[in-house]
Amino acid sequence: MVRLNPYLSFQGKAREALEFYRSFLGGEVEISTYGSMPGMTDDPAEQDLVMHGQLETDHGLTLMAADNPSSMPYVAPSSGVTVALTGGPDDLEYVQAAVTALSDGATDVMPFEKAPWGDHYGQLTDRYGVSWMFDVGPA
C-alpha cells in the first residue's frame, strides 16, 4: 500500500517535537540518530541529532521528522505546506484534543469550531512553526 506522510525538518528540535506530537496523538516514536549511522556526520555535536524519526499512532497516522545537520541546508516549515488532521464525527474528540494541545504556544490560530459548511474546522501554526489544519465532517 502506498502512503503519503508528512516529513518535517527541524534544527535540533525533532526529538522534542515528535514526543510533543506523541503526547496527544498517541502511538510510538522510533528514532535513529546521525551517530548511529557511520559517515552521516563528522561533527561530534551532531551525533545525537535525529537522522530519521517516525511517530506511528494507533489511529493509522504516520508523522516523520529529522534534524538538519550543518552539512545540509535547512528549509524551515512554510505556510504553503500544511499538516491536515481530518476525520468524521467519531473522530471529533480526538481531533479536538490535538487542537487543544497544539494551541499551547501556537500563532495564527483560527478556532476549531462549526463552520458555515457544517464541518468543524480550524487551523494554527504550532510552537515549532508547523502549519496545521483540522476538519471533522458530519455523518
Tab-separated table of N, CA and C in Angstrom:
chain	number	residue	atom	x	y	z
A	1	MET	N	0.840	-1.168	0.000
A	1	MET	CA	0.000	0.000	0.000
A	1	MET	C	0.896	1.244	0.000
A	2	VAL	N	0.637	2.171	-0.899
A	2	VAL	CA	1.363	3.425	-0.970
A	2	VAL	C	0.767	4.380	0.050
A	3	ARG	N	1.648	5.142	0.729
A	3	ARG	CA	1.185	6.102	1.717
A	3	ARG	C	1.856	7.441	1.477
A	4	LEU	N	1.168	8.502	1.787
A	4	LEU	CA	1.710	9.855	1.715
A	4	LEU	C	1.770	10.374	3.139
A	5	ASN	N	2.980	10.718	3.612
A	5	ASN	CA	3.163	11.112	5.005
A	5	ASN	C	3.908	12.436	5.115
A	6	PRO	N	3.514	13.276	6.065
A	6	PRO	CA	4.286	14.500	6.311
A	6	PRO	C	5.679	14.146	6.837
A	7	TYR	N	6.692	14.892	6.361
A	7	TYR	CA	8.067	14.725	6.839
A	7	TYR	C	8.568	16.119	7.190
A	8	LEU	N	8.746	16.355	8.478
A	8	LEU	CA	9.076	17.683	8.979
A	8	LEU	C	10.560	17.833	9.248
A	9	SER	N	11.098	19.015	8.958
A	9	SER	CA	12.514	19.333	9.181
A	9	SER	C	12.651	20.254	10.382
A	10	PHE	N	13.671	19.986	11.180
A	10	PHE	CA	13.942	20.790	12.370
A	10	PHE	C	15.436	21.074	12.485
A	11	GLN	N	15.755	22.011	13.334
A	11	GLN	CA	17.143	22.292	13.695
A	11	GLN	C	17.307	21.965	15.171
A	12	GLY	N	17.555	20.699	15.466
A	12	GLY	CA	17.797	20.272	16.837
A	12	GLY	C	16.550	20.069	17.679
A	13	LYS	N	15.370	20.128	17.104
A	13	LYS	CA	14.122	20.001	17.870
A	13	LYS	C	13.265	18.817	17.429
A	14	ALA	N	13.762	17.960	16.540
A	14	ALA	CA	12.937	16.867	16.009
A	14	ALA	C	12.479	15.908	17.103
A	15	ARG	N	13.374	15.508	17.979
A	15	ARG	CA	13.006	14.568	19.060
A	15	ARG	C	11.941	15.204	19.964
A	16	GLU	N	12.178	16.443	20.363
A	16	GLU	CA	11.232	17.165	21.220
A	16	GLU	C	9.866	17.286	20.540
A	17	ALA	N	9.861	17.649	19.271
A	17	ALA	CA	8.606	17.809	18.534
A	17	ALA	C	7.864	16.479	18.414
A	18	LEU	N	8.563	15.405	18.056
A	18	LEU	CA	7.903	14.104	17.921
A	18	LEU	C	7.305	13.640	19.254
A	19	GLU	N	8.022	13.867	20.340
A	19	GLU	CA	7.492	13.490	21.658
A	19	GLU	C	6.284	14.354	22.022
A	20	PHE	N	6.323	15.634	21.663
A	20	PHE	CA	5.172	16.513	21.893
A	20	PHE	C	3.970	16.013	21.101
A	21	TYR	N	4.146	15.717	19.817
A	21	TYR	CA	3.047	15.221	18.989
A	21	TYR	C	2.519	13.884	19.522
A	22	ARG	N	3.425	13.021	19.992
A	22	ARG	CA	3.006	11.732	20.564
A	22	ARG	C	2.142	11.936	21.810
A	23	SER	N	2.410	13.002	22.571
A	23	SER	CA	1.691	13.222	23.828
A	23	SER	C	0.183	13.379	23.634
A	24	PHE	N	-0.261	13.806	22.467
A	24	PHE	CA	-1.700	13.929	22.242
A	24	PHE	C	-2.217	13.074	21.090
A	25	LEU	N	-1.349	12.680	20.153
A	25	LEU	CA	-1.793	11.801	19.071
A	25	LEU	C	-1.710	10.333	19.473
A	26	GLY	N	-0.885	10.048	20.493
A	26	GLY	CA	-0.674	8.671	20.926
A	26	GLY	C	0.357	7.995	20.047
A	27	GLY	N	0.542	6.701	20.261
A	27	GLY	CA	1.445	5.934	19.418
A	27	GLY	C	2.849	5.809	19.972
A	28	GLU	N	3.739	5.398	19.089
A	28	GLU	CA	5.136	5.144	19.443
A	28	GLU	C	6.062	5.943	18.534
A	29	VAL	N	7.136	6.439	19.126
A	29	VAL	CA	8.154	7.164	18.374
A	29	VAL	C	9.383	6.279	18.239
A	30	GLU	N	9.906	6.180	17.024
A	30	GLU	CA	11.177	5.492	16.777
A	30	GLU	C	12.153	6.516	16.220
A	31	ILE	N	13.383	6.485	16.731
A	31	ILE	CA	14.377	7.485	16.340
A	31	ILE	C	15.700	6.827	16.005
A	32	SER	N	16.284	7.253	14.882
A	32	SER	CA	17.664	6.916	14.522
A	32	SER	C	18.443	8.223	14.543
A	33	THR	N	19.603	8.197	15.162
A	33	THR	CA	20.425	9.403	15.242
A	33	THR	C	21.523	9.371	14.182
A	34	TYR	N	22.103	10.532	13.927
A	34	TYR	CA	23.233	10.595	12.997
A	34	TYR	C	24.396	9.768	13.521
A	35	GLY	N	24.566	9.740	14.835
A	35	GLY	CA	25.643	8.954	15.428
A	35	GLY	C	25.475	7.460	15.247
A	36	SER	N	24.243	6.995	15.040
A	36	SER	CA	24.003	5.558	14.865
A	36	SER	C	24.268	5.095	13.432
A	37	MET	N	24.533	6.051	12.539
A	37	MET	CA	24.807	5.740	11.137
A	37	MET	C	26.187	6.261	10.770
A	38	PRO	N	27.182	5.397	10.727
A	38	PRO	CA	28.544	5.841	10.422
A	38	PRO	C	28.614	6.636	9.115
A	39	GLY	N	29.345	7.735	9.166
A	39	GLY	CA	29.568	8.541	7.979
A	39	GLY	C	28.518	9.598	7.709
A	40	MET	N	27.472	9.663	8.519
A	40	MET	CA	26.405	10.638	8.274
A	40	MET	C	26.817	12.047	8.691
A	41	THR	N	27.612	12.161	9.736
A	41	THR	CA	28.165	13.459	10.139
A	41	THR	C	29.450	13.220	10.911
A	42	ASP	N	30.400	14.110	10.715
A	42	ASP	CA	31.669	14.005	11.437
A	42	ASP	C	31.702	14.920	12.653
A	43	ASP	N	30.694	15.746	12.812
A	43	ASP	CA	30.644	16.708	13.901
A	43	ASP	C	30.171	16.013	15.178
A	44	PRO	N	31.014	15.930	16.208
A	44	PRO	CA	30.611	15.274	17.458
A	44	PRO	C	29.367	15.896	18.087
A	45	ALA	N	29.149	17.192	17.870
A	45	ALA	CA	27.986	17.876	18.444
A	45	ALA	C	26.687	17.460	17.770
A	46	GLU	N	26.769	16.795	16.629
A	46	GLU	CA	25.562	16.403	15.888
A	46	GLU	C	25.227	14.913	15.994
A	47	GLN	N	25.975	14.175	16.770
A	47	GLN	CA	25.780	12.726	16.864
A	47	GLN	C	24.404	12.337	17.409
A	48	ASP	N	23.840	13.156	18.306
A	48	ASP	CA	22.545	12.829	18.907
A	48	ASP	C	21.360	13.448	18.171
A	49	LEU	N	21.623	14.189	17.104
A	49	LEU	CA	20.524	14.749	16.319
A	49	LEU	C	19.752	13.628	15.623
A	50	VAL	N	18.486	13.869	15.365
A	50	VAL	CA	17.624	12.865	14.734
A	50	VAL	C	17.881	12.831	13.230
A	51	MET	N	18.395	11.701	12.748
A	51	MET	CA	18.566	11.498	11.315
A	51	MET	C	17.215	11.136	10.698
A	52	HIS	N	16.467	10.289	11.411
A	52	HIS	CA	15.102	9.945	10.999
A	52	HIS	C	14.314	9.588	12.245
A	53	GLY	N	13.159	10.226	12.384
A	53	GLY	CA	12.241	9.901	13.475
A	53	GLY	C	10.869	9.652	12.889
A	54	GLN	N	10.148	8.756	13.523
A	54	GLN	CA	8.827	8.415	12.998
A	54	GLN	C	7.861	8.156	14.148
A	55	LEU	N	6.703	8.794	14.072
A	55	LEU	CA	5.618	8.565	15.009
A	55	LEU	C	4.543	7.779	14.288
A	56	GLU	N	4.220	6.610	14.806
A	56	GLU	CA	3.129	5.767	14.283
A	56	GLU	C	2.056	5.712	15.357
A	57	THR	N	0.825	6.085	15.013
A	57	THR	CA	-0.243	6.092	16.007
A	57	THR	C	-1.195	4.924	15.805
A	58	ASP	N	-1.976	4.656	16.837
A	58	ASP	CA	-2.993	3.607	16.763
A	58	ASP	C	-4.116	3.974	15.801
A	59	HIS	N	-4.205	5.254	15.442
A	59	HIS	CA	-5.235	5.721	14.504
A	59	HIS	C	-4.764	5.616	13.049
A	60	GLY	N	-3.572	5.047	12.842
A	60	GLY	CA	-3.077	4.876	11.478
A	60	GLY	C	-2.337	6.085	10.933
A	61	LEU	N	-1.998	7.043	11.798
A	61	LEU	CA	-1.267	8.230	11.360
A	61	LEU	C	0.230	7.981	11.429
A	62	THR	N	0.952	8.525	10.458
A	62	THR	CA	2.413	8.478	10.466
A	62	THR	C	2.919	9.894	10.271
A	63	LEU	N	3.804	10.314	11.168
A	63	LEU	CA	4.428	11.625	11.083
A	63	LEU	C	5.926	11.411	11.219
A	64	MET	N	6.688	11.884	10.240
A	64	MET	CA	8.129	11.691	10.244
A	64	MET	C	8.833	13.029	10.417
A	65	ALA	N	10.059	12.983	10.952
A	65	ALA	CA	10.798	14.218	11.186
A	65	ALA	C	12.290	13.925	11.273
A	66	ALA	N	13.083	14.965	11.015
A	66	ALA	CA	14.536	14.862	11.124
A	66	ALA	C	15.114	16.225	11.456
A	67	ASP	N	16.301	16.202	12.048
A	67	ASP	CA	17.083	17.412	12.255
A	67	ASP	C	18.041	17.555	11.086
A	68	ASN	N	18.250	18.762	10.637
A	68	ASN	CA	19.217	19.004	9.579
A	68	ASN	C	20.598	19.203	10.183
A	69	PRO	N	21.585	18.408	9.776
A	69	PRO	CA	22.946	18.658	10.240
A	69	PRO	C	23.517	19.871	9.504
A	70	SER	N	24.623	20.371	9.991
A	70	SER	CA	25.225	21.572	9.404
A	70	SER	C	25.653	21.367	7.952
A	71	SER	N	25.843	20.120	7.531
A	71	SER	CA	26.270	19.842	6.153
A	71	SER	C	25.116	19.907	5.148
A	72	MET	N	23.889	20.078	5.642
A	72	MET	CA	22.720	20.117	4.766
A	72	MET	C	21.990	21.441	4.951
A	73	PRO	N	21.425	21.984	3.882
A	73	PRO	CA	20.669	23.237	4.041
A	73	PRO	C	19.371	22.987	4.801
A	74	TYR	N	19.040	23.915	5.679
A	74	TYR	CA	17.802	23.815	6.448
A	74	TYR	C	16.706	24.579	5.725
A	75	VAL	N	15.580	23.935	5.550
A	75	VAL	CA	14.413	24.577	4.965
A	75	VAL	C	13.345	24.617	6.055
A	76	ALA	N	13.026	25.808	6.526
A	76	ALA	CA	12.046	25.975	7.600
A	76	ALA	C	10.650	25.613	7.108
A	77	PRO	N	9.770	25.191	8.030
A	77	PRO	CA	8.390	24.933	7.636
A	77	PRO	C	7.801	26.189	7.000
A	78	SER	N	6.963	25.988	6.007
A	78	SER	CA	6.366	27.145	5.347
A	78	SER	C	4.854	27.073	5.429
A	79	SER	N	4.221	28.225	5.332
A	79	SER	CA	2.766	28.251	5.378
A	79	SER	C	2.161	27.635	4.116
A	80	GLY	N	2.985	27.382	3.109
A	80	GLY	CA	2.490	26.745	1.893
A	80	GLY	C	2.313	25.250	2.029
A	81	VAL	N	2.828	24.682	3.110
A	81	VAL	CA	2.686	23.249	3.366
A	81	VAL	C	2.015	23.105	4.727
A	82	THR	N	0.918	22.370	4.767
A	82	THR	CA	0.127	22.239	5.989
A	82	THR	C	-0.107	20.773	6.305
A	83	VAL	N	0.041	20.414	7.586
A	83	VAL	CA	-0.328	19.081	8.035
A	83	VAL	C	-1.832	19.119	8.303
A	84	ALA	N	-2.589	18.269	7.630
A	84	ALA	CA	-4.035	18.242	7.797
A	84	ALA	C	-4.434	17.038	8.642
A	85	LEU	N	-5.149	17.295	9.722
A	85	LEU	CA	-5.699	16.236	10.574
A	85	LEU	C	-7.210	16.286	10.392
A	86	THR	N	-7.744	15.269	9.732
A	86	THR	CA	-9.155	15.274	9.356
A	86	THR	C	-9.824	13.974	9.794
A	87	GLY	N	-11.142	14.011	9.858
A	87	GLY	CA	-11.868	12.806	10.216
A	87	GLY	C	-13.356	13.005	10.128
A	88	GLY	N	-14.053	11.985	10.589
A	88	GLY	CA	-15.509	12.012	10.619
A	88	GLY	C	-16.006	12.269	12.027
A	89	PRO	N	-17.316	12.193	12.228
A	89	PRO	CA	-17.902	12.541	13.530
A	89	PRO	C	-17.343	11.731	14.700
A	90	ASP	N	-16.960	10.497	14.455
A	90	ASP	CA	-16.398	9.674	15.534
A	90	ASP	C	-15.006	10.147	15.957
A	91	ASP	N	-14.385	11.009	15.153
A	91	ASP	CA	-13.034	11.492	15.429
A	91	ASP	C	-13.010	12.871	16.081
A	92	LEU	N	-14.171	13.456	16.325
A	92	LEU	CA	-14.235	14.829	16.827
A	92	LEU	C	-13.457	15.008	18.131
A	93	GLU	N	-13.633	14.126	19.074
A	93	GLU	CA	-12.954	14.246	20.367
A	93	GLU	C	-11.432	14.138	20.197
A	94	TYR	N	-10.983	13.210	19.378
A	94	TYR	CA	-9.546	13.010	19.128
A	94	TYR	C	-8.937	14.257	18.488
A	95	VAL	N	-9.603	14.792	17.465
A	95	VAL	CA	-9.087	15.980	16.781
A	95	VAL	C	-9.135	17.187	17.718
A	96	GLN	N	-10.190	17.320	18.498
A	96	GLN	CA	-10.284	18.438	19.448
A	96	GLN	C	-9.140	18.383	20.457
A	97	ALA	N	-8.788	17.198	20.927
A	97	ALA	CA	-7.671	17.056	21.871
A	97	ALA	C	-6.358	17.498	21.213
A	98	ALA	N	-6.181	17.158	19.942
A	98	ALA	CA	-4.983	17.579	19.217
A	98	ALA	C	-4.940	19.097	19.074
A	99	VAL	N	-6.070	19.699	18.730
A	99	VAL	CA	-6.141	21.152	18.588
A	99	VAL	C	-5.794	21.820	19.914
A	100	THR	N	-6.351	21.325	20.994
A	100	THR	CA	-6.093	21.896	22.321
A	100	THR	C	-4.611	21.832	22.664
A	101	ALA	N	-3.990	20.682	22.451
A	101	ALA	CA	-2.564	20.529	22.758
A	101	ALA	C	-1.704	21.412	21.863
A	102	LEU	N	-2.004	21.432	20.579
A	102	LEU	CA	-1.215	22.224	19.640
A	102	LEU	C	-1.393	23.724	19.837
A	103	SER	N	-2.476	24.139	20.457
A	103	SER	CA	-2.737	25.562	20.682
A	103	SER	C	-1.771	26.190	21.670
A	104	ASP	N	-1.164	25.375	22.536
A	104	ASP	CA	-0.201	25.891	23.504
A	104	ASP	C	1.035	26.404	22.772
A	105	GLY	N	1.226	27.697	22.762
A	105	GLY	CA	2.362	28.300	22.072
A	105	GLY	C	2.129	28.546	20.592
A	106	ALA	N	0.909	28.317	20.123
A	106	ALA	CA	0.594	28.465	18.691
A	106	ALA	C	0.363	29.931	18.315
A	107	THR	N	0.493	30.190	17.015
A	107	THR	CA	0.182	31.507	16.453
A	107	THR	C	-0.799	31.306	15.298
A	108	ASP	N	-1.277	32.402	14.772
A	108	ASP	CA	-2.182	32.363	13.611
A	108	ASP	C	-3.331	31.376	13.823
A	109	VAL	N	-3.940	31.438	14.991
A	109	VAL	CA	-4.970	30.471	15.362
A	109	VAL	C	-6.338	30.871	14.815
A	110	MET	N	-6.937	29.964	14.062
A	110	MET	CA	-8.345	30.070	13.688
A	110	MET	C	-9.040	29.015	14.537
A	111	PRO	N	-9.929	29.421	15.439
A	111	PRO	CA	-10.545	28.469	16.371
A	111	PRO	C	-11.200	27.282	15.658
A	112	PHE	N	-11.103	26.133	16.304
A	112	PHE	CA	-11.725	24.914	15.807
A	112	PHE	C	-13.187	24.940	16.240
A	113	GLU	N	-14.067	25.237	15.295
A	113	GLU	CA	-15.484	25.353	15.607
A	113	GLU	C	-16.316	25.032	14.375
A	114	LYS	N	-17.598	24.978	14.575
A	114	LYS	CA	-18.519	24.662	13.480
A	114	LYS	C	-18.409	25.739	12.395
A	115	ALA	N	-18.158	25.296	11.168
A	115	ALA	CA	-18.013	26.199	10.019
A	115	ALA	C	-19.346	26.306	9.279
A	116	PRO	N	-19.493	27.343	8.448
A	116	PRO	CA	-20.746	27.526	7.701
A	116	PRO	C	-21.131	26.313	6.845
A	117	TRP	N	-20.158	25.536	6.389
A	117	TRP	CA	-20.468	24.378	5.537
A	117	TRP	C	-20.799	23.125	6.332
A	118	GLY	N	-20.797	23.219	7.685
A	118	GLY	CA	-21.249	22.106	8.507
A	118	GLY	C	-20.163	21.320	9.212
A	119	ASP	N	-18.912	21.400	8.748
A	119	ASP	CA	-17.806	20.701	9.404
A	119	ASP	C	-17.311	21.521	10.592
A	120	HIS	N	-16.587	20.867	11.488
A	120	HIS	CA	-15.783	21.577	12.475
A	120	HIS	C	-14.446	21.835	11.785
A	121	TYR	N	-13.991	23.084	11.799
A	121	TYR	CA	-12.784	23.459	11.064
A	121	TYR	C	-11.966	24.452	11.891
A	122	GLY	N	-10.648	24.366	11.758
A	122	GLY	CA	-9.747	25.323	12.391
A	122	GLY	C	-8.355	25.156	11.842
A	123	GLN	N	-7.495	26.081	12.201
A	123	GLN	CA	-6.093	25.986	11.765
A	123	GLN	C	-5.217	26.772	12.719
A	124	LEU	N	-3.921	26.474	12.683
A	124	LEU	CA	-2.947	27.170	13.516
A	124	LEU	C	-1.534	26.856	13.045
A	125	THR	N	-0.596	27.610	13.557
A	125	THR	CA	0.824	27.327	13.377
A	125	THR	C	1.361	26.977	14.759
A	126	ASP	N	1.896	25.772	14.914
A	126	ASP	CA	2.299	25.317	16.245
A	126	ASP	C	3.603	25.971	16.709
A	127	ARG	N	4.008	25.643	17.922
A	127	ARG	CA	5.190	26.243	18.552
A	127	ARG	C	6.480	25.965	17.783
A	128	TYR	N	6.460	25.000	16.872
A	128	TYR	CA	7.636	24.677	16.067
A	128	TYR	C	7.584	25.314	14.680
A	129	GLY	N	6.543	26.090	14.409
A	129	GLY	CA	6.409	26.739	13.107
A	129	GLY	C	5.727	25.885	12.061
A	130	VAL	N	5.136	24.763	12.466
A	130	VAL	CA	4.452	23.862	11.544
A	130	VAL	C	2.983	24.272	11.450
A	131	SER	N	2.493	24.444	10.217
A	131	SER	CA	1.095	24.803	9.987
A	131	SER	C	0.221	23.546	10.032
A	132	TRP	N	-0.902	23.652	10.720
A	132	TRP	CA	-1.855	22.559	10.854
A	132	TRP	C	-3.240	23.039	10.442
A	133	MET	N	-4.017	22.150	9.834
A	133	MET	CA	-5.406	22.387	9.512
A	133	MET	C	-6.204	21.216	10.083
A	134	PHE	N	-7.388	21.508	10.601
A	134	PHE	CA	-8.233	20.476	11.209
A	134	PHE	C	-9.615	20.548	10.574
A	135	ASP	N	-10.167	19.394	10.235
A	135	ASP	CA	-11.509	19.337	9.675
A	135	ASP	C	-12.156	18.024	10.078
A	136	VAL	N	-13.304	18.154	10.707
A	136	VAL	CA	-14.101	16.975	11.063
A	136	VAL	C	-15.483	17.188	10.468
A	137	GLY	N	-15.839	16.292	9.555
A	137	GLY	CA	-17.120	16.390	8.859
A	137	GLY	C	-18.237	15.714	9.618
A	138	PRO	N	-19.473	16.070	9.273
A	138	PRO	CA	-20.633	15.431	9.880
A	138	PRO	C	-20.833	14.030	9.309
A	139	ALA	N	-21.761	13.315	9.869
A	139	ALA	CA	-22.036	11.942	9.422
A	139	ALA	C	-22.413	11.920	7.936
